[in-house]
Short mmCIF file of N, CA and C in Angstrom, two decimals:
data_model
loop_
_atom_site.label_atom_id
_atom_site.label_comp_id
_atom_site.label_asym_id
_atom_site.label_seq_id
_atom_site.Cartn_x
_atom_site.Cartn_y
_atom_site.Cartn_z
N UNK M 28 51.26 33.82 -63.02
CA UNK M 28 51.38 32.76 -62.02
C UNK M 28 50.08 31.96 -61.97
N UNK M 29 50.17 30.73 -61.02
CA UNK M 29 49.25 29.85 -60.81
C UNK M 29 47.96 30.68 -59.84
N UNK M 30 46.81 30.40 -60.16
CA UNK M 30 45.79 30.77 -59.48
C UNK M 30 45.20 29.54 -58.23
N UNK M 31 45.80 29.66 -56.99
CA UNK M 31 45.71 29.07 -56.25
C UNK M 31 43.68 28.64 -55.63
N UNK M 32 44.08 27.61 -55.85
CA UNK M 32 42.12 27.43 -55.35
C UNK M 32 42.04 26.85 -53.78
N UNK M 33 41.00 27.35 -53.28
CA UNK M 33 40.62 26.83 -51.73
C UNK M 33 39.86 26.43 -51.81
N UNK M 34 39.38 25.01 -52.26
CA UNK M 34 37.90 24.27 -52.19
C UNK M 34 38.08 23.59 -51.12
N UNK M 35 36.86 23.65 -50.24
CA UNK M 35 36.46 23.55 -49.17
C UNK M 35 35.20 22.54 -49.59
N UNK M 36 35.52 20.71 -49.16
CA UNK M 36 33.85 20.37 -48.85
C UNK M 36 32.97 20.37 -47.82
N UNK M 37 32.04 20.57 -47.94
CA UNK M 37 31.20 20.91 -46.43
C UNK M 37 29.54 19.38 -46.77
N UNK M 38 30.09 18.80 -45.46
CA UNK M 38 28.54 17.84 -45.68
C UNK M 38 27.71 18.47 -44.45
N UNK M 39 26.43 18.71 -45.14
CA UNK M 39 25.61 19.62 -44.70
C UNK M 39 24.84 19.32 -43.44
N UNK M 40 24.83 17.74 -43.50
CA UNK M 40 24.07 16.69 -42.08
C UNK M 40 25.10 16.94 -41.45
N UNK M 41 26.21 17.90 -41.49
CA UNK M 41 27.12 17.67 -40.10
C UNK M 41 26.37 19.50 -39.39
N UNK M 42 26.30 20.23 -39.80
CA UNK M 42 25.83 21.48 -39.47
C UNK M 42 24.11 21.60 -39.94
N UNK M 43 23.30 20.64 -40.04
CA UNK M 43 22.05 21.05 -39.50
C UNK M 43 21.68 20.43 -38.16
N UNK M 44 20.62 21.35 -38.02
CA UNK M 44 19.81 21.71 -36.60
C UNK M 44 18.91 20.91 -36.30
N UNK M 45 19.02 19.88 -35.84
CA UNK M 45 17.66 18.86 -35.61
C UNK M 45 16.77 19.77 -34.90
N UNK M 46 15.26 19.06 -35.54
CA UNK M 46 14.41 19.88 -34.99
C UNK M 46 14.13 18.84 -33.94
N UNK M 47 13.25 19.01 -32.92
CA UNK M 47 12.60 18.16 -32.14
C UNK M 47 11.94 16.88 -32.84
N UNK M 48 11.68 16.02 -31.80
CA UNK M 48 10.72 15.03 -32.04
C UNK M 48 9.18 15.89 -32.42
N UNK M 49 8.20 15.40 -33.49
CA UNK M 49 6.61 15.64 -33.56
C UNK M 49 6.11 14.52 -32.75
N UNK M 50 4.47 15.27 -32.70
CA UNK M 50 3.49 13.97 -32.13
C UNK M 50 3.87 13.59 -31.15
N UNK M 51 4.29 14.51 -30.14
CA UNK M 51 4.43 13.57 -28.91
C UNK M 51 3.13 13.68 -27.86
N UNK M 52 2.62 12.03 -27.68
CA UNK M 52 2.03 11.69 -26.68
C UNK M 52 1.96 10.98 -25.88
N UNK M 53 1.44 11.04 -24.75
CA UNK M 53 0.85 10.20 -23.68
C UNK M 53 0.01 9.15 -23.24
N UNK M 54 -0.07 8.02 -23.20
CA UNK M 54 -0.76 7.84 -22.94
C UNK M 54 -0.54 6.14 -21.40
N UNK M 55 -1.60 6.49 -20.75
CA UNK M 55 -1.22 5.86 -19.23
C UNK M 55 -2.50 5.34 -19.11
N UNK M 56 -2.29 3.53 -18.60
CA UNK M 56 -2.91 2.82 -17.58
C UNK M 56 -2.92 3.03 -16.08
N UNK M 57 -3.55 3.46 -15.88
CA UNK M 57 -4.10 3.88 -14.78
C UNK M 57 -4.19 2.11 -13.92
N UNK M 58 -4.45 1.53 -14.31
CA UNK M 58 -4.39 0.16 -13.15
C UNK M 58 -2.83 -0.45 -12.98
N UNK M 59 -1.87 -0.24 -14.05
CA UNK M 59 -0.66 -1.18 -14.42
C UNK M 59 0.47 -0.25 -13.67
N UNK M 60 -0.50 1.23 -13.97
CA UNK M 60 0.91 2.39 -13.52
C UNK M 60 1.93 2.69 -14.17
N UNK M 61 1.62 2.17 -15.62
CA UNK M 61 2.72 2.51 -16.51
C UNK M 61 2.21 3.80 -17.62
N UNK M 62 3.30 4.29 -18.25
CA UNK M 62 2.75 5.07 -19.85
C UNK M 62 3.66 5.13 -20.66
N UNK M 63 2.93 5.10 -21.78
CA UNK M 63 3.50 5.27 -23.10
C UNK M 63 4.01 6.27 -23.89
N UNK M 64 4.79 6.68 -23.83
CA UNK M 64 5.31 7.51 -24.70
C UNK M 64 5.90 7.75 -25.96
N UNK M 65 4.52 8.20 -27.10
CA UNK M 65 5.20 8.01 -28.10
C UNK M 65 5.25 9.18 -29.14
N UNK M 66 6.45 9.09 -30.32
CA UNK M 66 6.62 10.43 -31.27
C UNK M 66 6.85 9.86 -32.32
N UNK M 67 7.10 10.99 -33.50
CA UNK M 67 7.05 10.60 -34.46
C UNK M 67 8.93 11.32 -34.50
N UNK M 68 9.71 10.83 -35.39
CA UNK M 68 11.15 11.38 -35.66
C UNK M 68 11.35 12.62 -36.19
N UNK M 69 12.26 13.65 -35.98
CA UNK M 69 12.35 14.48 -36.74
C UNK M 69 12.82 14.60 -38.45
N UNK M 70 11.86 15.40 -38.85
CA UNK M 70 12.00 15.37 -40.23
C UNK M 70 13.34 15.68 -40.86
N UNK M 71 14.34 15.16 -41.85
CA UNK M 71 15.44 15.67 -42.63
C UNK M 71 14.88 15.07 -43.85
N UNK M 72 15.41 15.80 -44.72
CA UNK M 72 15.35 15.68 -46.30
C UNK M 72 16.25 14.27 -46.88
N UNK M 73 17.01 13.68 -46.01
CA UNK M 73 17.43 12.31 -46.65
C UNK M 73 17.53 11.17 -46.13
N UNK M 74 16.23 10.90 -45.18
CA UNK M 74 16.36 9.68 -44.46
C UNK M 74 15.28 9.46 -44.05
N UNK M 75 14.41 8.53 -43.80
CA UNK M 75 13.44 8.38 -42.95
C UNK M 75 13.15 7.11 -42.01
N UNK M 76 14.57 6.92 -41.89
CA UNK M 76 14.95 5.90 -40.74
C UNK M 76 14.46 5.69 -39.63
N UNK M 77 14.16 5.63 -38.43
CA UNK M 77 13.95 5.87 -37.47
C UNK M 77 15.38 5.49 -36.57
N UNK M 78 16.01 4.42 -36.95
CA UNK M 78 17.07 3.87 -36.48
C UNK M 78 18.36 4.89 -36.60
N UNK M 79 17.68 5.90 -37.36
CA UNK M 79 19.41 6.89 -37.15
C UNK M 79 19.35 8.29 -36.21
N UNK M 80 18.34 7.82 -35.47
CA UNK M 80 18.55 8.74 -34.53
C UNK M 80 18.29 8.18 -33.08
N UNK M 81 18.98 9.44 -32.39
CA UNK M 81 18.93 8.74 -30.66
C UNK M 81 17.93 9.66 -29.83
N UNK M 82 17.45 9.50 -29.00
CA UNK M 82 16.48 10.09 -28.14
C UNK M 82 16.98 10.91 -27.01
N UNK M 83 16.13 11.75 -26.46
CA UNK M 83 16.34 12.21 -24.76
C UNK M 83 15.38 12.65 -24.10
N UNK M 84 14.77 11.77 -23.09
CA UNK M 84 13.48 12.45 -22.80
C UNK M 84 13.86 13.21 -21.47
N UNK M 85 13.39 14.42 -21.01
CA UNK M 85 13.91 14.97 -19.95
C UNK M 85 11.91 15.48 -19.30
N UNK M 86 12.19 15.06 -17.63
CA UNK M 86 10.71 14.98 -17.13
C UNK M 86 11.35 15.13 -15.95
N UNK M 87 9.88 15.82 -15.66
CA UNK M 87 9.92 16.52 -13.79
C UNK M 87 8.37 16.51 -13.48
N UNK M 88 8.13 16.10 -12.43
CA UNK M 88 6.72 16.19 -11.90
C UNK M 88 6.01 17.05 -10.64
N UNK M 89 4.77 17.41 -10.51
CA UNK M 89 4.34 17.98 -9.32
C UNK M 89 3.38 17.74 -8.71
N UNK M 90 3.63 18.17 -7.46
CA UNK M 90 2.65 16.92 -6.22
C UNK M 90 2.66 18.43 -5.10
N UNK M 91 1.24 18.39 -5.27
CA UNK M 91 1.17 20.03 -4.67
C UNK M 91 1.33 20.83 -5.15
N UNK M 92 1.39 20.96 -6.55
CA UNK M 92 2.24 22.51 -6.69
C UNK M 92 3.50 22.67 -6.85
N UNK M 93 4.20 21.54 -5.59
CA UNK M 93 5.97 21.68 -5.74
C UNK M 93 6.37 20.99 -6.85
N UNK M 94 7.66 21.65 -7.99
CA UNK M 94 7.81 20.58 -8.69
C UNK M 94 9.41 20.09 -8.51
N UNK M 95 9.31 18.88 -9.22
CA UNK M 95 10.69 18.63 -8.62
C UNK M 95 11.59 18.91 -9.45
N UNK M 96 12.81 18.34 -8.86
CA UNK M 96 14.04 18.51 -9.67
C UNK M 96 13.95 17.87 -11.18
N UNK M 97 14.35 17.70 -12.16
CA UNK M 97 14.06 17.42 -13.59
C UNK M 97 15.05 16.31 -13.43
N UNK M 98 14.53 14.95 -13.93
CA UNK M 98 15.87 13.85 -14.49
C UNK M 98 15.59 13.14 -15.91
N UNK M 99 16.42 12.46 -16.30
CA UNK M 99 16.74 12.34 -17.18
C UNK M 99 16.13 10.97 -17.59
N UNK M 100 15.46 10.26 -18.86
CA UNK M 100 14.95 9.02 -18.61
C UNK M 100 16.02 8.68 -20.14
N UNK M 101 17.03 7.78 -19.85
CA UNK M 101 18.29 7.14 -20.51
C UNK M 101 18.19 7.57 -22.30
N UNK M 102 19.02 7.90 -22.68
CA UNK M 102 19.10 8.30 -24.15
C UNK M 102 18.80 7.04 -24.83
N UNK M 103 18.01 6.53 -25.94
CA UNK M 103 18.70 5.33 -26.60
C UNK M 103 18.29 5.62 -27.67
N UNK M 104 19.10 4.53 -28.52
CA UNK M 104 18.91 4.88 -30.27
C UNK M 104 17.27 4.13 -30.72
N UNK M 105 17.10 4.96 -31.94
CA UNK M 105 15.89 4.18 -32.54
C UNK M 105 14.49 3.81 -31.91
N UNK M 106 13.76 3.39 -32.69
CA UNK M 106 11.90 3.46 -32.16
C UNK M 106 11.27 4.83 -31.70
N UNK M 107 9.96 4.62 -31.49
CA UNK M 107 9.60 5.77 -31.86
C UNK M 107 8.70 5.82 -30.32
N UNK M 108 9.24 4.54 -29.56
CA UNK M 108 8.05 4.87 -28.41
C UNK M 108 8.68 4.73 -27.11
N UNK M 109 8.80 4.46 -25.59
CA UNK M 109 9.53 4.77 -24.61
C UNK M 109 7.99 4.17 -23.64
N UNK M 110 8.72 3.39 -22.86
CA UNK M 110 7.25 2.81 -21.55
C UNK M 110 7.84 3.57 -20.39
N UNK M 111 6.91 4.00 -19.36
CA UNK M 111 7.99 4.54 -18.48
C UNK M 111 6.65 4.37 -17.18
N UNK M 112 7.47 3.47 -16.14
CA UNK M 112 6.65 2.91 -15.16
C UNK M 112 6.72 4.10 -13.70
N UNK M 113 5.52 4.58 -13.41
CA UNK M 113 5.28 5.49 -12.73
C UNK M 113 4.76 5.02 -11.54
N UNK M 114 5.69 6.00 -10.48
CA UNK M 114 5.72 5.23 -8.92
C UNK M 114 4.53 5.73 -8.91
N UNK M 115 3.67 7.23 -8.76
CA UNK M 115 2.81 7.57 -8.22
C UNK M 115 1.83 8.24 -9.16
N UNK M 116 0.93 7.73 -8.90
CA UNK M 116 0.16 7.82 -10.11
C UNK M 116 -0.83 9.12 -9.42
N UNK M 117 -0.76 9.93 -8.55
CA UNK M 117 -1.35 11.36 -8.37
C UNK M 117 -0.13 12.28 -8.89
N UNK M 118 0.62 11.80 -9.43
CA UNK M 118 1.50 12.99 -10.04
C UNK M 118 0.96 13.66 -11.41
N UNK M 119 1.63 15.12 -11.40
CA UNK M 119 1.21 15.57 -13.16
C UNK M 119 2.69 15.57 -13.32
N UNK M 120 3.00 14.48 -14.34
CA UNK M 120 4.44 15.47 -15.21
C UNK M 120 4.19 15.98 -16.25
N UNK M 121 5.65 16.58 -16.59
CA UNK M 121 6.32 17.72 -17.58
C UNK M 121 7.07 16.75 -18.52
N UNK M 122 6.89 16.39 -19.81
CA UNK M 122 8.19 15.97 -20.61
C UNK M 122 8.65 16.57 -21.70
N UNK M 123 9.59 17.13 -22.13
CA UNK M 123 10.25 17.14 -23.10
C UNK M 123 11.29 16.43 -23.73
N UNK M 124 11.32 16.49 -25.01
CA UNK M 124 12.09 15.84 -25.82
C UNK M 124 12.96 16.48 -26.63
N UNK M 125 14.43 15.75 -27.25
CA UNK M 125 15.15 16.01 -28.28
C UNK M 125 15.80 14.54 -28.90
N UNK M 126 16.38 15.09 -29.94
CA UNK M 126 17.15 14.01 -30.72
C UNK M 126 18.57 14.30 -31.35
N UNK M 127 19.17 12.96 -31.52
CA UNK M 127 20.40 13.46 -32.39
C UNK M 127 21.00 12.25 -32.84
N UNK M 128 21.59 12.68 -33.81
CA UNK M 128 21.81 11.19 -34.93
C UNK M 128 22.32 10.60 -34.69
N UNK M 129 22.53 9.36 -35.00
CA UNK M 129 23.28 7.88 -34.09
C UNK M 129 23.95 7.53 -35.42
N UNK M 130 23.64 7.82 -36.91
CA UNK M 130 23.81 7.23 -37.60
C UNK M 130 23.03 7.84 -39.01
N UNK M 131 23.45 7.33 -39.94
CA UNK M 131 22.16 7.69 -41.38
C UNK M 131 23.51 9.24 -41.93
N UNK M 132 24.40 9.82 -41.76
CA UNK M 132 24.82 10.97 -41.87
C UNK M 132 23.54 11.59 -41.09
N UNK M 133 23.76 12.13 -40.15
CA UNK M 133 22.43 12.94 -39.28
C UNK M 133 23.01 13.29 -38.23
N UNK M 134 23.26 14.74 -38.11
CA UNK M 134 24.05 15.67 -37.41
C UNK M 134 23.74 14.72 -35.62
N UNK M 135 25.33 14.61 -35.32
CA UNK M 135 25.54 14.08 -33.92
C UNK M 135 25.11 14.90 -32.81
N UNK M 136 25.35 16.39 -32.82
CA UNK M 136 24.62 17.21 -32.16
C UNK M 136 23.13 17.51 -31.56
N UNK M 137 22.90 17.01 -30.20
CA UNK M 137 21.76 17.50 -29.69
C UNK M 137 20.54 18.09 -30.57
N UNK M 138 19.68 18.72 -30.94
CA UNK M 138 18.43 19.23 -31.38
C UNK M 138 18.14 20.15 -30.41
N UNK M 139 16.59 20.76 -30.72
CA UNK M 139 15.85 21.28 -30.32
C UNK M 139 15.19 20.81 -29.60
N UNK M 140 14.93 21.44 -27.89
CA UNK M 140 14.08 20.25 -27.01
C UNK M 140 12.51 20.81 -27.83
N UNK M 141 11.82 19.78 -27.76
CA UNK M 141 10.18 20.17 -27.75
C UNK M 141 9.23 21.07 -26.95
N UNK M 142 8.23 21.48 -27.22
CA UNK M 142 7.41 22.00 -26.40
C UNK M 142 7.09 20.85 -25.44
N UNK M 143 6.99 21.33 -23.82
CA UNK M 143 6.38 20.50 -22.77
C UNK M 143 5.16 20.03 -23.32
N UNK M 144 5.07 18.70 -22.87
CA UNK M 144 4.02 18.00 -22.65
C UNK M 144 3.22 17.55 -21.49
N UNK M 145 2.10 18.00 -20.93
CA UNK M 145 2.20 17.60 -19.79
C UNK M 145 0.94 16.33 -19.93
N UNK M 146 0.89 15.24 -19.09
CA UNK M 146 0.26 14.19 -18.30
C UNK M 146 0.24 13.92 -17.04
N UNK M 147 -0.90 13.03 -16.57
CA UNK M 147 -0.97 12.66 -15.50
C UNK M 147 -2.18 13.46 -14.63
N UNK M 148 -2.78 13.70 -13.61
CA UNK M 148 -3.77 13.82 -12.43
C UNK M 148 -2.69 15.01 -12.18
#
């Protein structure tokens, strides 16, 4: 009889693991009340787009000691940097980051958040 075959294709950007964003830093005007936030993309072996991936920065701050609840500063695709205008400038925050592909074949799935970063007084 016939020897029946099960080929199976598998594209591999659908089941890898984004790693986090690298290089993430801080940096804040202290007179304007704004900061900068910027990274470098996570590394994959077939793209070095910046435009095929989407962002998520997730930040919580503390004032006293207390910290607050964690929110979310809007996902968006592409670039490598984020301004983010700060009501109170005696705060220290917390940010972390992840990514996930918008595009390029680059797994749609969430990533790895980053190690905290912290800024601020």
């Amino acid at each position: 009889s016939l020897i029946q075959f099960y080929d199976e294709y598998i594209q591999l950007y659908k089941i890898e693991k984004l790693m986090p964003p690298s290089n993430i830093t801080v940096n804040c005007d202290e007179i304007k009340n704004y900061c900068i936030i910027q990274w470098q993309q996570p590394q994959i072996s077939h793209s070095n787009k910046d435009k095929c991936f989407k962002y998520e920065i997730n930040m919580k701050y503390k004032v006293r000691g207390i910290s607050s609840p964690t929110f979310t500063i809007n996902t968006y695709e592409g670039g490598n940097s984020h301004t983010f205008q700060r009501s109170n400038t005696r705060k220290k925050y917390l940010l972390k980051m992840r990514a996930a592909g918008s595009a390029c074949f680059v797994s749609a799935a969430w990533g790895e958040w980053s190690a905290p970063v912290e800024f601020g007084k």
